[in-house]
Short mmCIF file of C-alpha atoms in Angstrom, two decimals:
data_model
loop_
_atom_site.label_atom_id
_atom_site.label_comp_id
_atom_site.label_asym_id
_atom_site.label_seq_id
_atom_site.Cartn_x
_atom_site.Cartn_y
_atom_site.Cartn_z
CA MET A 1 -9.49 -15.48 3.56
CA ALA A 2 -6.44 -15.28 5.74
CA VAL A 3 -5.66 -11.78 4.45
CA CYS A 4 -9.02 -10.44 5.61
CA ALA A 5 -8.62 -12.09 9.00
CA ARG A 6 -5.21 -10.50 9.59
CA LEU A 7 -6.28 -7.02 8.53
CA CYS A 8 -9.34 -6.81 10.77
CA GLY A 9 -7.85 -8.73 13.73
CA VAL A 10 -10.30 -11.58 13.41
CA GLY A 11 -9.31 -15.11 14.36
CA GLN A 12 -11.07 -18.45 14.26
CA SER A 13 -13.10 -19.91 17.05
CA ARG A 14 -15.46 -22.82 17.36
CA ARG A 15 -18.45 -20.51 16.91
CA CYS A 16 -16.79 -18.81 13.93
CA ARG A 17 -16.14 -22.09 12.16
CA ARG A 18 -19.70 -23.17 12.82
CA ARG A 19 -21.06 -19.98 11.27
CA GLN A 20 -18.66 -20.28 8.36
CA GLY A 21 -19.85 -23.79 7.63
CA HIS A 22 -23.46 -22.59 7.39
CA ASN A 23 -22.46 -19.74 5.10
CA GLN A 24 -20.51 -22.02 2.80
CA GLN A 25 -23.49 -24.32 2.45
CA ASP A 26 -25.62 -21.37 1.37
CA GLN A 27 -23.05 -19.91 -0.95
CA GLY A 28 -22.48 -22.88 -3.28
CA SER A 29 -19.30 -23.67 -5.19
CA ASP A 30 -17.22 -21.20 -7.16
CA SER A 31 -17.17 -23.59 -10.10
CA ASP A 32 -20.96 -23.34 -10.38
CA MET A 33 -20.69 -19.55 -10.60
CA GLU A 34 -18.00 -19.86 -13.27
CA GLU A 35 -20.28 -21.96 -15.45
CA GLU A 36 -23.15 -19.43 -15.19
CA GLU A 37 -22.97 -17.49 -18.46
CA GLU A 38 -25.59 -14.88 -17.53
CA GLU A 39 -24.15 -13.99 -14.14
CA GLN A 40 -23.94 -10.25 -13.32
CA ILE A 41 -20.63 -8.98 -11.97
CA VAL A 42 -21.88 -5.96 -10.05
CA GLY A 43 -25.40 -4.64 -10.16
CA PRO A 44 -28.27 -3.20 -8.07
CA THR A 45 -29.76 -5.24 -5.26
CA GLN A 46 -32.86 -5.10 -3.16
CA GLY A 47 -31.96 -4.78 0.49
CA ASP A 48 -28.99 -6.48 2.10
CA GLY A 49 -30.29 -10.00 1.99
CA GLY A 50 -27.14 -11.26 0.29
CA ALA A 51 -24.81 -10.54 3.20
CA ALA A 52 -24.42 -14.22 3.96
CA GLY A 53 -23.03 -14.91 0.49
CA ALA A 54 -20.57 -12.02 0.79
CA ALA A 55 -19.46 -13.18 4.22
CA ALA A 56 -18.62 -16.58 2.80
CA ALA A 57 -16.66 -14.98 -0.04
CA ALA A 58 -14.82 -12.59 2.28
CA GLY A 59 -13.78 -15.21 4.82
CA PRO A 60 -14.60 -16.39 8.38
CA SER A 61 -15.32 -14.11 11.34
CA VAL A 62 -15.85 -14.57 15.08
CA ALA A 63 -19.44 -13.83 15.97
CA ARG A 64 -20.82 -12.17 19.09
CA GLU A 65 -24.34 -12.61 20.28
CA ASP A 66 -25.37 -9.43 18.43
CA GLY A 67 -23.65 -10.53 15.20
CA SER A 68 -20.46 -8.46 15.64
CA CYS A 69 -17.01 -9.94 16.24
CA HIS A 70 -13.77 -9.28 18.08
CA VAL A 71 -10.81 -11.16 19.47
CA ASN A 72 -8.06 -10.12 21.82
CA ARG A 73 -4.34 -10.57 21.07
CA ALA A 74 -4.31 -13.99 22.70
CA GLY A 75 -7.05 -15.13 20.33
CA ALA A 76 -9.77 -15.33 23.02
CA LEU A 77 -13.22 -13.85 22.47
CA ASP A 78 -13.40 -10.29 23.91
CA ARG A 79 -16.93 -9.12 24.73
CA GLY A 80 -15.97 -5.89 26.41
CA GLY A 81 -12.49 -4.79 27.38
CA THR A 82 -10.77 -1.46 27.30
CA GLY A 83 -8.35 0.25 24.92
CA PRO A 84 -8.84 1.56 21.40
CA PRO A 85 -11.88 0.16 19.55
CA ARG A 86 -11.18 -2.67 17.16
CA PRO A 87 -13.05 -3.37 13.90
CA GLN A 88 -16.24 -5.25 14.64
CA SER A 89 -16.60 -6.52 11.02
CA LEU A 90 -15.18 -6.03 7.54
CA ALA A 91 -17.50 -3.05 7.07
CA ASP A 92 -15.61 -1.22 9.85
CA LEU A 93 -12.30 -1.37 7.96
CA PRO A 94 -10.98 1.74 6.21
CA PRO A 95 -11.93 1.93 2.50
CA GLU A 96 -8.29 1.64 1.36
CA LEU A 97 -7.96 -1.72 3.15
CA LEU A 98 -11.22 -2.93 1.66
CA VAL A 99 -9.94 -2.02 -1.80
CA GLU A 100 -6.85 -4.16 -1.18
CA ILE A 101 -8.97 -7.05 0.04
CA PHE A 102 -11.48 -6.91 -2.82
CA SER A 103 -8.65 -6.68 -5.36
CA LEU A 104 -7.50 -10.15 -4.26
CA LEU A 105 -10.89 -11.74 -4.90
CA PRO A 106 -11.67 -13.39 -8.25
CA GLY A 107 -14.19 -11.57 -10.38
CA THR A 108 -16.80 -14.29 -9.83
CA ALA A 109 -16.81 -13.53 -6.06
CA LEU A 110 -17.46 -9.79 -6.40
CA PRO A 111 -21.25 -10.08 -7.01
CA SER A 112 -21.66 -11.55 -3.51
CA VAL A 113 -19.55 -8.76 -2.04
CA ALA A 114 -21.79 -6.16 -3.66
CA LEU A 115 -24.82 -7.65 -1.92
CA VAL A 116 -23.53 -6.77 1.56
CA GLY A 117 -24.56 -3.13 1.44
CA LYS A 118 -24.16 0.33 0.02
CA LYS A 119 -20.60 0.84 1.32
CA PHE A 120 -19.29 -2.29 -0.39
CA ARG A 121 -21.09 -1.42 -3.64
CA GLN A 122 -19.52 2.02 -3.62
CA ILE A 123 -16.04 0.63 -3.00
CA LEU A 124 -16.47 -1.81 -5.87
CA ASN A 125 -16.64 1.19 -8.20
CA THR A 126 -12.94 1.80 -7.52
CA GLU A 127 -10.93 1.39 -10.73
CA THR A 128 -8.00 -0.18 -8.89
CA ILE A 129 -10.03 -3.32 -8.16
CA TRP A 130 -11.04 -3.85 -11.77
CA ARG A 131 -7.67 -2.90 -13.18
CA ARG A 132 -6.07 -5.63 -11.06
CA ARG A 133 -8.73 -8.14 -12.14
CA CYS A 134 -8.04 -7.38 -15.81
CA MET A 135 -4.32 -7.82 -15.26
CA ALA A 136 -4.53 -10.96 -13.11
CA GLU A 137 -7.16 -12.85 -15.11
CA PHE A 138 -6.51 -11.62 -18.66
CA ASP A 139 -2.88 -10.45 -18.55
CA MET A 140 -3.73 -6.90 -19.60
CA LYS A 141 -1.13 -4.26 -18.70
CA GLU A 142 -0.18 -1.32 -20.88
CA ASP A 143 -3.41 -1.64 -22.88
CA LEU A 144 -5.43 -0.61 -19.82
CA ARG A 145 -3.86 2.82 -19.72
CA ARG A 146 -4.57 3.41 -23.40
CA MET A 147 -8.13 2.27 -22.88
CA GLU A 148 -8.73 4.52 -19.87
CA VAL A 149 -7.36 7.51 -21.80
CA GLY A 150 -9.96 6.69 -24.46
CA GLY A 151 -12.76 6.94 -21.92
CA VAL A 152 -13.43 3.22 -21.24
CA SER A 153 -13.07 2.25 -17.58
CA SER A 154 -11.45 -0.95 -16.39
CA ARG A 155 -14.73 -1.85 -14.69
CA ASP A 156 -16.72 -1.51 -17.94
CA LEU A 157 -14.08 -3.46 -19.84
CA TYR A 158 -14.21 -6.32 -17.33
CA VAL A 159 -17.99 -6.34 -16.89
CA GLU A 160 -19.06 -5.80 -20.51
CA LEU A 161 -16.29 -7.52 -22.52
CA LEU A 162 -13.70 -9.67 -20.76
CA HIS A 163 -15.94 -11.49 -18.29
CA PRO A 164 -18.95 -12.20 -20.57
CA PHE A 165 -16.70 -13.59 -23.34
CA ARG A 166 -14.14 -15.35 -21.14
CA HIS A 167 -15.59 -18.74 -22.13
CA ILE A 168 -14.60 -18.34 -25.79
CA LEU A 169 -10.90 -17.79 -25.06
CA GLY A 170 -8.71 -20.70 -26.14
CA LEU A 171 -8.57 -23.17 -29.05
CA TRP A 172 -11.50 -24.15 -31.27
CA GLN A 173 -12.14 -26.27 -34.34
CA PRO A 174 -14.49 -24.79 -36.96
CA ASP A 175 -17.13 -27.03 -38.47
CA ILE A 176 -16.00 -26.83 -42.12
CA GLY A 177 -16.80 -30.36 -43.20
CA PRO A 178 -13.71 -32.52 -43.83
CA TYR A 179 -11.32 -29.54 -43.79
CA GLY A 180 -11.65 -28.47 -40.14
CA GLY A 181 -9.18 -25.88 -38.91
CA LEU A 182 -7.62 -24.27 -35.85
CA LEU A 183 -8.98 -21.08 -34.29
CA ASN A 184 -7.28 -19.33 -31.36
CA VAL A 185 -9.36 -16.73 -29.47
CA VAL A 186 -7.22 -14.35 -27.42
CA VAL A 187 -7.31 -11.01 -25.63
CA ASP A 188 -5.26 -8.90 -28.04
CA GLY A 189 -4.82 -5.32 -26.86
CA LEU A 190 -8.28 -3.79 -26.45
CA PHE A 191 -9.92 -6.56 -28.49
CA ILE A 192 -10.94 -10.17 -28.21
CA ILE A 193 -9.82 -11.56 -31.58
CA GLY A 194 -10.42 -14.92 -33.24
CA TRP A 195 -7.30 -15.84 -35.23
CA MET A 196 -7.53 -18.65 -37.77
CA TYR A 197 -4.19 -20.50 -37.82
CA LEU A 198 -3.10 -21.62 -41.28
CA PRO A 199 -0.19 -24.00 -42.04
CA PRO A 200 2.81 -22.65 -43.96
CA HIS A 201 2.85 -23.00 -47.73
CA ASP A 202 3.56 -26.54 -48.88
CA PRO A 203 6.06 -28.10 -48.27
CA ARG A 204 7.85 -25.67 -45.90
CA VAL A 205 7.05 -27.27 -42.55
CA GLU A 206 9.75 -25.25 -40.80
CA ASP A 207 8.09 -21.92 -41.59
CA PRO A 208 5.92 -20.30 -38.88
CA MET A 209 2.15 -20.59 -38.90
CA ARG A 210 0.14 -17.96 -40.76
CA ARG A 211 -2.69 -16.12 -39.00
CA ARG A 212 -5.88 -14.59 -40.39
CA PRO A 213 -8.39 -12.65 -38.21
CA LEU A 214 -11.96 -13.92 -38.58
CA PHE A 215 -13.74 -11.74 -36.01
CA ARG A 216 -13.11 -9.28 -33.21
CA ILE A 217 -15.08 -8.03 -30.20
CA HIS A 218 -14.45 -4.58 -28.74
CA MET A 219 -15.91 -1.54 -26.93
CA LEU A 220 -14.47 1.22 -29.11
CA GLU A 221 -17.81 2.64 -30.24
CA SER A 222 -20.05 2.29 -27.18
CA ASN A 223 -20.23 1.01 -23.61
CA LYS A 224 -21.45 -2.33 -24.93
CA ALA A 225 -19.38 -5.07 -26.58
CA THR A 226 -19.57 -5.07 -30.39
CA MET A 227 -18.72 -8.02 -32.63
CA GLU A 228 -17.31 -7.42 -36.12
CA CYS A 229 -16.59 -9.83 -38.97
CA MET A 230 -13.02 -9.53 -40.31
CA TYR A 231 -13.42 -11.89 -43.27
CA GLY A 232 -12.98 -10.55 -46.78
CA HIS A 233 -11.00 -7.64 -48.17
CA LYS A 234 -13.09 -4.57 -47.28
CA GLY A 235 -12.26 -4.25 -43.60
CA PRO A 236 -14.33 -4.87 -40.42
CA HIS A 237 -18.12 -5.03 -40.79
CA LYS A 238 -21.14 -6.03 -38.73
CA GLY A 239 -21.47 -9.50 -37.32
CA ASP A 240 -23.04 -11.47 -34.46
CA ILE A 241 -21.79 -14.09 -32.03
CA GLN A 242 -23.82 -16.66 -30.08
CA THR A 243 -22.36 -18.34 -26.99
CA GLY A 244 -25.32 -20.26 -25.61
CA LYS A 245 -23.97 -23.84 -25.52
CA LYS A 246 -21.12 -25.02 -23.34
CA ASP A 247 -17.85 -25.53 -25.28
CA GLU A 248 -19.46 -24.27 -28.48
CA PHE A 249 -20.18 -20.92 -30.11
CA SER A 250 -21.21 -19.57 -33.52
CA THR A 251 -20.42 -16.51 -35.59
CA LYS A 252 -22.53 -14.86 -38.28
CA CYS A 253 -21.63 -12.15 -40.79
CA ASN A 254 -24.40 -9.60 -41.39
CA GLN A 255 -22.76 -8.00 -44.44
CA THR A 256 -21.54 -10.81 -46.67
CA ASP A 257 -21.30 -8.38 -49.60
CA HIS A 258 -18.04 -7.25 -47.95
CA HIS A 259 -16.59 -10.65 -48.89
CA ARG A 260 -17.18 -10.17 -52.61
CA MET A 261 -14.54 -8.80 -54.99
CA PRO A 262 -15.08 -6.62 -58.09
CA GLY A 263 -13.71 -9.30 -60.42
CA GLY A 264 -16.20 -11.90 -59.22
CA ARG A 265 -15.46 -15.49 -58.28
CA GLN A 266 -12.41 -15.74 -60.52
CA GLU A 267 -10.67 -12.88 -58.74
CA GLU A 268 -11.71 -14.29 -55.37
CA PHE A 269 -10.26 -17.67 -56.33
CA ARG A 270 -6.95 -16.21 -57.51
CA THR A 271 -6.62 -14.20 -54.30
CA TRP A 272 -7.53 -17.20 -52.13
CA LEU A 273 -5.09 -19.45 -54.04
CA GLU A 274 -2.21 -17.03 -53.54
CA GLU A 275 -2.96 -16.77 -49.80
CA GLU A 276 -3.63 -20.49 -49.30
CA TRP A 277 -0.87 -21.99 -51.49
CA GLY A 278 1.47 -19.10 -52.26
CA ARG A 279 1.32 -19.70 -56.02
CA THR A 280 -0.94 -19.47 -59.07
CA LEU A 281 -2.96 -22.29 -60.56
CA GLU A 282 -0.67 -22.31 -63.62
CA GLU A 283 2.28 -23.07 -61.36
CA ILE A 284 0.56 -26.23 -60.06
CA PHE A 285 1.16 -28.74 -62.83
CA HIS A 286 -0.43 -31.79 -61.20
CA GLU A 287 -4.00 -32.08 -62.51
CA HIS A 288 -5.27 -34.03 -59.49
CA MET A 289 -3.84 -31.39 -57.16
CA GLN A 290 -5.62 -28.65 -59.14
CA GLU A 291 -8.91 -30.47 -58.69
CA LEU A 292 -8.37 -30.81 -54.94
CA ILE A 293 -7.55 -27.10 -54.60
CA LEU A 294 -10.59 -25.98 -56.60
CA MET A 295 -12.84 -28.31 -54.60
CA LYS A 296 -11.60 -26.84 -51.30
CA PHE A 297 -12.21 -23.28 -52.47
CA ILE A 298 -15.77 -24.02 -53.57
CA TYR A 299 -16.54 -25.87 -50.35
CA THR A 300 -15.02 -23.44 -47.84
CA SER A 301 -16.11 -20.18 -49.48
CA GLN A 302 -19.80 -21.05 -49.19
CA TYR A 303 -19.75 -20.56 -45.41
CA ASP A 304 -19.04 -16.77 -45.62
CA ASN A 305 -17.64 -16.85 -42.06
CA CYS A 306 -20.95 -18.11 -40.64
CA LEU A 307 -19.44 -20.94 -38.64
CA THR A 308 -19.86 -23.07 -35.55
CA TYR A 309 -16.80 -23.73 -33.38
CA ARG A 310 -16.20 -26.52 -30.87
CA ARG A 311 -13.60 -26.32 -28.10
CA ILE A 312 -10.42 -28.36 -28.32
CA TYR A 313 -7.63 -28.78 -25.77
CA LEU A 314 -3.91 -29.28 -25.89
CA PRO A 315 -2.93 -32.66 -24.36
CA PRO A 316 -1.65 -32.64 -20.76
CA LEU A 317 2.00 -33.60 -20.22
CA MET A 318 2.39 -36.92 -18.40
CA PRO A 319 5.58 -38.14 -16.65
CA SER A 320 5.85 -41.19 -18.92
CA ASP A 321 5.61 -39.25 -22.22
CA LEU A 322 8.47 -39.91 -24.62
CA PHE A 323 8.63 -36.19 -25.45
CA HIS A 324 6.39 -33.16 -25.09
CA PRO A 325 2.98 -33.61 -26.81
CA GLY A 326 1.37 -30.77 -28.75
CA LEU A 327 0.54 -29.48 -32.23
CA PHE A 328 2.56 -30.30 -35.35
CA LYS A 329 2.33 -29.35 -39.02
CA GLY A 330 3.05 -32.12 -41.52
CA THR A 331 3.12 -32.92 -45.23
CA TYR A 332 0.25 -34.90 -46.78
CA GLY A 333 1.13 -35.24 -50.45
CA SER A 334 -1.23 -33.48 -52.85
CA HIS A 335 -3.33 -32.21 -49.96
CA GLY A 336 -0.54 -29.92 -48.78
CA LEU A 337 0.34 -29.24 -45.14
CA GLU A 338 -2.05 -30.22 -42.37
CA ILE A 339 -2.12 -29.68 -38.60
CA VAL A 340 -2.18 -32.67 -36.24
CA MET A 341 -2.41 -33.01 -32.47
CA LEU A 342 0.09 -35.48 -31.01
CA SER A 343 -0.78 -37.08 -27.66
CA PHE A 344 0.31 -40.05 -25.54
CA HIS A 345 -2.03 -42.75 -24.21
CA GLY A 346 -0.09 -45.25 -22.15
CA ILE A 347 2.11 -47.22 -24.57
CA TYR A 348 0.50 -45.56 -27.59
CA LEU A 349 1.39 -42.33 -29.38
CA ARG A 350 -1.43 -40.90 -31.49
CA ALA A 351 -1.72 -38.04 -33.97
CA THR A 352 -5.21 -36.65 -34.62
CA LYS A 353 -6.00 -34.37 -37.53
CA LEU A 354 -7.14 -30.82 -36.74
CA THR A 355 -7.22 -29.99 -40.45
CA GLY A 356 -8.17 -32.60 -42.99
CA ASP A 357 -8.98 -33.37 -46.61
CA PRO A 358 -11.67 -35.21 -48.60
CA ASN A 359 -9.88 -38.54 -48.13
CA VAL A 360 -9.18 -38.47 -44.37
CA PRO A 361 -11.18 -35.64 -42.74
CA ALA A 362 -10.32 -33.53 -39.73
CA GLY A 363 -10.83 -35.27 -36.39
CA GLN A 364 -9.64 -38.69 -37.57
CA LEU A 365 -6.71 -40.62 -36.09
CA THR A 366 -4.04 -40.28 -38.77
CA LEU A 367 -1.17 -42.07 -36.91
CA ASP A 368 -1.27 -44.75 -34.22
CA VAL A 369 2.17 -45.76 -32.91
CA ASP A 370 2.97 -48.60 -30.51
CA LEU A 371 5.84 -47.42 -28.31
CA SER A 372 6.34 -50.92 -26.92
CA ARG A 373 7.47 -52.12 -30.35
CA PRO A 374 10.70 -50.32 -31.31
CA VAL A 375 12.33 -50.99 -34.66
CA VAL A 376 16.14 -51.18 -34.86
CA LEU A 377 17.36 -49.67 -38.11
CA PRO A 378 20.08 -51.43 -40.11
CA ASP A 379 23.17 -49.61 -41.41
CA LEU A 380 22.79 -46.82 -43.97
CA GLU A 381 23.39 -49.10 -46.94
CA HIS A 382 20.51 -51.37 -45.97
CA GLN A 383 18.30 -48.42 -44.98
CA ARG A 384 18.32 -47.32 -48.62
CA ASN A 385 16.70 -50.62 -49.59
CA ILE A 386 12.90 -50.34 -49.33
CA GLU A 387 12.53 -54.13 -49.27
CA GLU A 388 14.79 -54.38 -46.21
CA LEU A 389 12.85 -51.70 -44.32
CA SER A 390 9.53 -53.27 -45.32
CA ARG A 391 10.70 -56.66 -44.07
CA LEU A 392 11.54 -55.22 -40.62
CA VAL A 393 8.22 -53.41 -40.25
CA LEU A 394 6.03 -56.18 -41.68
CA GLU A 395 7.56 -58.74 -39.31
CA VAL A 396 6.36 -56.60 -36.38
CA HIS A 397 3.00 -56.09 -38.11
CA ALA A 398 2.50 -59.85 -38.49
CA GLU A 399 3.39 -60.38 -34.82
CA VAL A 400 0.85 -57.72 -33.78
CA GLN A 401 -1.86 -59.35 -35.88
CA ARG A 402 -1.17 -62.80 -34.37
CA GLU A 403 -1.39 -61.41 -30.83
CA GLU A 404 -4.62 -59.59 -31.61
CA GLN A 405 -6.20 -62.68 -33.11
CA GLU A 406 -5.30 -64.70 -30.01
CA GLN A 407 -6.69 -61.98 -27.74
CA ALA A 408 -9.89 -61.77 -29.76
CA LYS A 409 -10.29 -65.56 -29.58
CA ASP A 410 -9.77 -65.70 -25.83
CA ALA A 411 -11.61 -62.53 -24.89
CA PRO A 412 -15.17 -62.88 -23.54
CA ALA A 413 -17.95 -61.45 -25.66
CA ALA A 414 -18.42 -58.50 -23.34
CA SER A 415 -14.87 -57.26 -23.83
CA ARG A 416 -14.42 -58.21 -27.47
CA GLY A 417 -15.15 -54.66 -28.62
CA ALA A 418 -12.20 -53.33 -26.66
CA ALA A 419 -9.92 -56.05 -28.07
CA GLU A 420 -10.95 -55.16 -31.61
CA GLY A 421 -10.26 -51.52 -30.77
CA ALA A 422 -6.65 -52.48 -30.03
CA CYS A 423 -6.39 -53.81 -33.58
CA GLY A 424 -6.60 -50.28 -34.86
CA ASN A 425 -10.33 -50.08 -35.57
CA ALA A 426 -11.21 -46.55 -36.65
CA SER A 427 -14.26 -46.45 -34.39
CA ALA A 428 -14.08 -43.50 -31.99
CA ALA A 429 -15.52 -45.47 -29.08
CA ASN A 430 -13.04 -48.32 -29.47
CA TRP A 431 -10.19 -45.91 -29.98
CA VAL A 432 -10.79 -44.07 -26.71
CA GLU A 433 -11.45 -47.30 -24.84
CA GLU A 434 -8.19 -48.72 -26.17
CA GLY A 435 -6.30 -45.71 -24.84
CA ARG A 436 -7.81 -46.16 -21.39
CA VAL A 437 -6.96 -49.85 -21.35
CA ALA A 438 -3.40 -49.08 -22.43
CA CYS A 439 -3.01 -46.50 -19.67
CA SER A 440 -4.06 -49.09 -17.11
CA HIS A 441 -1.48 -51.63 -18.30
CA SER A 442 1.35 -50.33 -16.17
CA CYS A 443 3.10 -53.68 -16.39
CA GLN A 444 3.63 -53.30 -20.14
CA PRO A 445 6.81 -51.64 -21.38
CA GLY A 446 6.41 -47.96 -22.24
CA PRO A 447 8.54 -45.05 -23.32
CA SER A 448 11.67 -44.35 -21.36
CA THR A 449 11.39 -41.72 -18.63
CA SER A 450 15.13 -41.01 -18.72
CA THR A 451 15.91 -37.30 -18.89
CA SER A 452 18.93 -37.81 -21.19
CA PRO A 453 18.00 -38.25 -24.87
CA PRO A 454 19.07 -41.48 -26.58
CA GLU A 455 22.13 -41.40 -28.77
CA ALA A 456 21.39 -40.24 -32.32
CA GLN A 457 21.77 -42.79 -35.13
CA PRO A 458 22.19 -42.19 -38.88
CA PHE A 459 18.98 -42.11 -40.95
CA VAL A 460 18.25 -41.98 -44.66
CA LEU A 461 15.06 -42.52 -46.63
CA PRO A 462 14.88 -45.70 -48.76
CA LEU A 463 15.18 -45.27 -52.50
CA GLY A 464 11.78 -45.05 -54.15
CA VAL A 465 10.06 -43.37 -51.16
CA MET A 466 8.54 -40.01 -52.17
CA ALA A 467 9.15 -37.03 -49.91
CA ARG A 468 7.79 -33.48 -50.29
CA ASN A 469 10.82 -32.25 -48.33
CA GLU A 470 14.17 -33.09 -49.85
CA VAL A 471 15.83 -31.62 -46.76
CA TYR A 472 15.06 -33.75 -43.71
CA PRO A 473 17.11 -34.72 -40.59
CA ARG A 474 19.86 -37.25 -41.26
CA THR A 475 19.93 -38.58 -37.70
CA CYS A 476 17.13 -39.92 -35.50
CA ARG A 477 16.70 -40.96 -31.88
CA LYS A 478 14.25 -43.85 -32.05
CA CYS A 479 11.95 -45.68 -34.47
CA PHE A 480 8.69 -47.52 -33.70
CA TYR A 481 6.14 -49.62 -35.50
CA GLY A 482 2.88 -47.83 -36.22
CA THR A 483 -0.08 -47.61 -38.56
CA GLY A 484 -1.37 -44.74 -40.68
CA LEU A 485 -4.95 -44.17 -41.84
CA ILE A 486 -5.62 -44.08 -45.60
CA ALA A 487 -8.98 -43.90 -47.39
CA GLY A 488 -10.62 -43.19 -50.71
CA HIS A 489 -12.33 -39.94 -51.65
CA GLY A 490 -15.16 -39.15 -49.25
CA PHE A 491 -13.51 -41.22 -46.49
CA THR A 492 -14.51 -44.45 -48.24
CA SER A 493 -12.92 -47.79 -47.34
CA PRO A 494 -10.71 -46.47 -44.52
CA GLU A 495 -7.80 -48.75 -43.72
CA ARG A 496 -4.89 -48.71 -41.28
CA THR A 497 -1.66 -49.50 -43.10
CA PRO A 498 1.69 -50.36 -41.42
CA GLY A 499 4.55 -47.89 -41.40
CA LEU A 500 7.57 -46.61 -39.49
CA PHE A 501 7.46 -43.74 -36.99
CA VAL A 502 10.81 -41.91 -36.85
CA LEU A 503 11.59 -39.58 -33.92
CA PHE A 504 14.22 -37.07 -35.02
CA ASP A 505 14.21 -34.76 -31.99
CA GLU A 506 11.84 -33.01 -29.57
CA ASP A 507 10.30 -30.90 -32.34
CA HIS A 508 10.45 -33.15 -35.43
CA PHE A 509 9.22 -36.60 -36.37
CA GLY A 510 8.39 -38.44 -39.56
CA PHE A 511 6.29 -41.37 -40.79
CA ILE A 512 7.08 -43.70 -43.69
CA TRP A 513 3.85 -45.01 -45.30
CA LEU A 514 5.05 -48.35 -46.68
CA GLU A 515 2.02 -49.07 -48.87
CA LEU A 516 2.07 -45.58 -50.38
CA LYS A 517 5.89 -45.43 -50.49
CA SER A 518 5.59 -41.93 -49.12
CA PHE A 519 7.23 -39.96 -46.30
CA SER A 520 5.56 -37.30 -44.14
CA LEU A 521 7.69 -34.85 -42.16
CA TYR A 522 6.24 -33.07 -39.12
CA SER A 523 7.48 -29.95 -37.31
CA ARG A 524 6.23 -28.58 -33.99
CA LEU A 525 3.94 -25.57 -33.86
CA THR A 526 5.81 -23.25 -31.49
CA ASP A 527 3.19 -20.49 -30.99
CA GLN A 528 2.30 -19.67 -27.39
CA LEU A 529 -1.35 -20.70 -26.89
CA ALA A 530 -3.07 -19.43 -23.74
CA HIS A 531 -6.27 -20.91 -22.21
CA ALA A 532 -5.65 -24.08 -24.25
CA HIS A 533 -4.46 -26.93 -21.99
CA ALA A 534 -6.85 -29.67 -20.91
CA PRO A 535 -7.59 -29.70 -17.16
CA ASN A 536 -6.95 -33.45 -17.02
CA MET A 537 -6.46 -36.51 -19.23
CA LYS A 538 -10.08 -37.65 -18.90
CA ARG A 539 -11.34 -34.35 -20.27
CA PHE A 540 -8.83 -34.51 -23.12
CA GLU A 541 -9.85 -38.05 -24.12
CA ALA A 542 -13.52 -37.06 -24.09
CA MET A 543 -12.67 -34.17 -26.41
CA LEU A 544 -10.87 -36.56 -28.81
CA PHE A 545 -13.87 -38.87 -28.81
CA ASN A 546 -16.22 -35.99 -29.67
CA MET A 547 -13.84 -34.62 -32.30
CA GLN A 548 -13.79 -37.90 -34.17
CA SER A 549 -17.57 -38.20 -34.05
CA TRP A 550 -17.98 -34.77 -35.71
CA THR A 551 -16.50 -36.00 -39.00
CA SER A 552 -17.18 -39.74 -38.87
#
């Protein structure tokens, strides 16, 4: 720590660096401490045997023979000398300077500091240190003052609530069979709240996402964190949360009677239908759609907010990406609006379902677009002809199939699985492997990295193509060949069918399913999502692989 060295007048010498090296070997890595769920932030200790760990956390020092340190202004070791006494170690610094130093340390380093001795432990009780940690690590500001007026200290808030539950902040997918979902866990005021994100009512893709609280964790009633279930219509009630496994946690409601309504299941269904679809069952004339809605209610209501969640990440932005990846809400016919995650993998653009349906469940690859195969649209008159558009797309599809057959014939047996994966096989292993192979093919053409958007061209849907949204963009930037995943009920006989990917702008795209003669319109989810981005592409691809295996 350069700050510590400047404040106490300590420089670096050969002996200092040697001692620092030994201390760092004993201390271990910060990442290991971060992964330790049961670690104690500040607590009692026996003796001062942990001074070495604190020294490594606090920074290097120049050692004398007796263990103290000092340097003169020229940086040379001073074993005697005259003039005013200089600090021999960090412990000799005034308490106000130590507070400033400790406030700059991450919370995971403070346990080692507390092991140094009584003076350091006493200083770590200073509210300023913990207030700054809450602000720096969890972006808490005005809420801290309200909390302290209520009798909860910043130290207790950090030690008992924010730090123990820091691993559940971010995005999660609930295990609700084929339906999935999107949960965002955030620090919200004096609470940690799990918000379930729901798509807008069908077919209004431009409307903002709806949010429903599923649980909250707080310290309003005691000095210990308390978890409450927020599901149902009777207000907060008792619940439990388990965070044992990495990248996974579970919630349990202890008072499921709070979820029941006086009118029984019929009243619960009517209330759920109005919240989920924004209309009554009588207003939904399509019989098949009524069956799908009733099936979803029966399936999802049986969980009573006792759910397991698995972590998901937003895709990292790469320099070669055609536009910014992220989350989109799109139309899926009778199934209503669903949430997909759009990501780039070399020359491929892929959309993965975060919410799903009984035909194609959450976690599956709904769209797979080849960015090296653009499609040039004809004039508006010919765009209205579905046969003309089909001819353009199917010509590219036939070319892709011929190339894949030749590759499969020439490929050695060991690599044939990867070649079949490039054909659009729905297997999760082949899908991820295909993305890695595509990323390594730097010689193949990919999306343009030009900062200026391409010139917009007129666009109109062909006659006979069904669209939930009658209002859609009438100009587009680019079009590409791609495939979409269709399947029977229960994800039977899955098949990738050719279609046209249409990029309207940075926040909107569409897909024409030629076989279904249907059009899906997608709009970007613009909510600010903290603690959600993948640390790197490898971690993101591993998450996609696991996500697909959950519902396969």
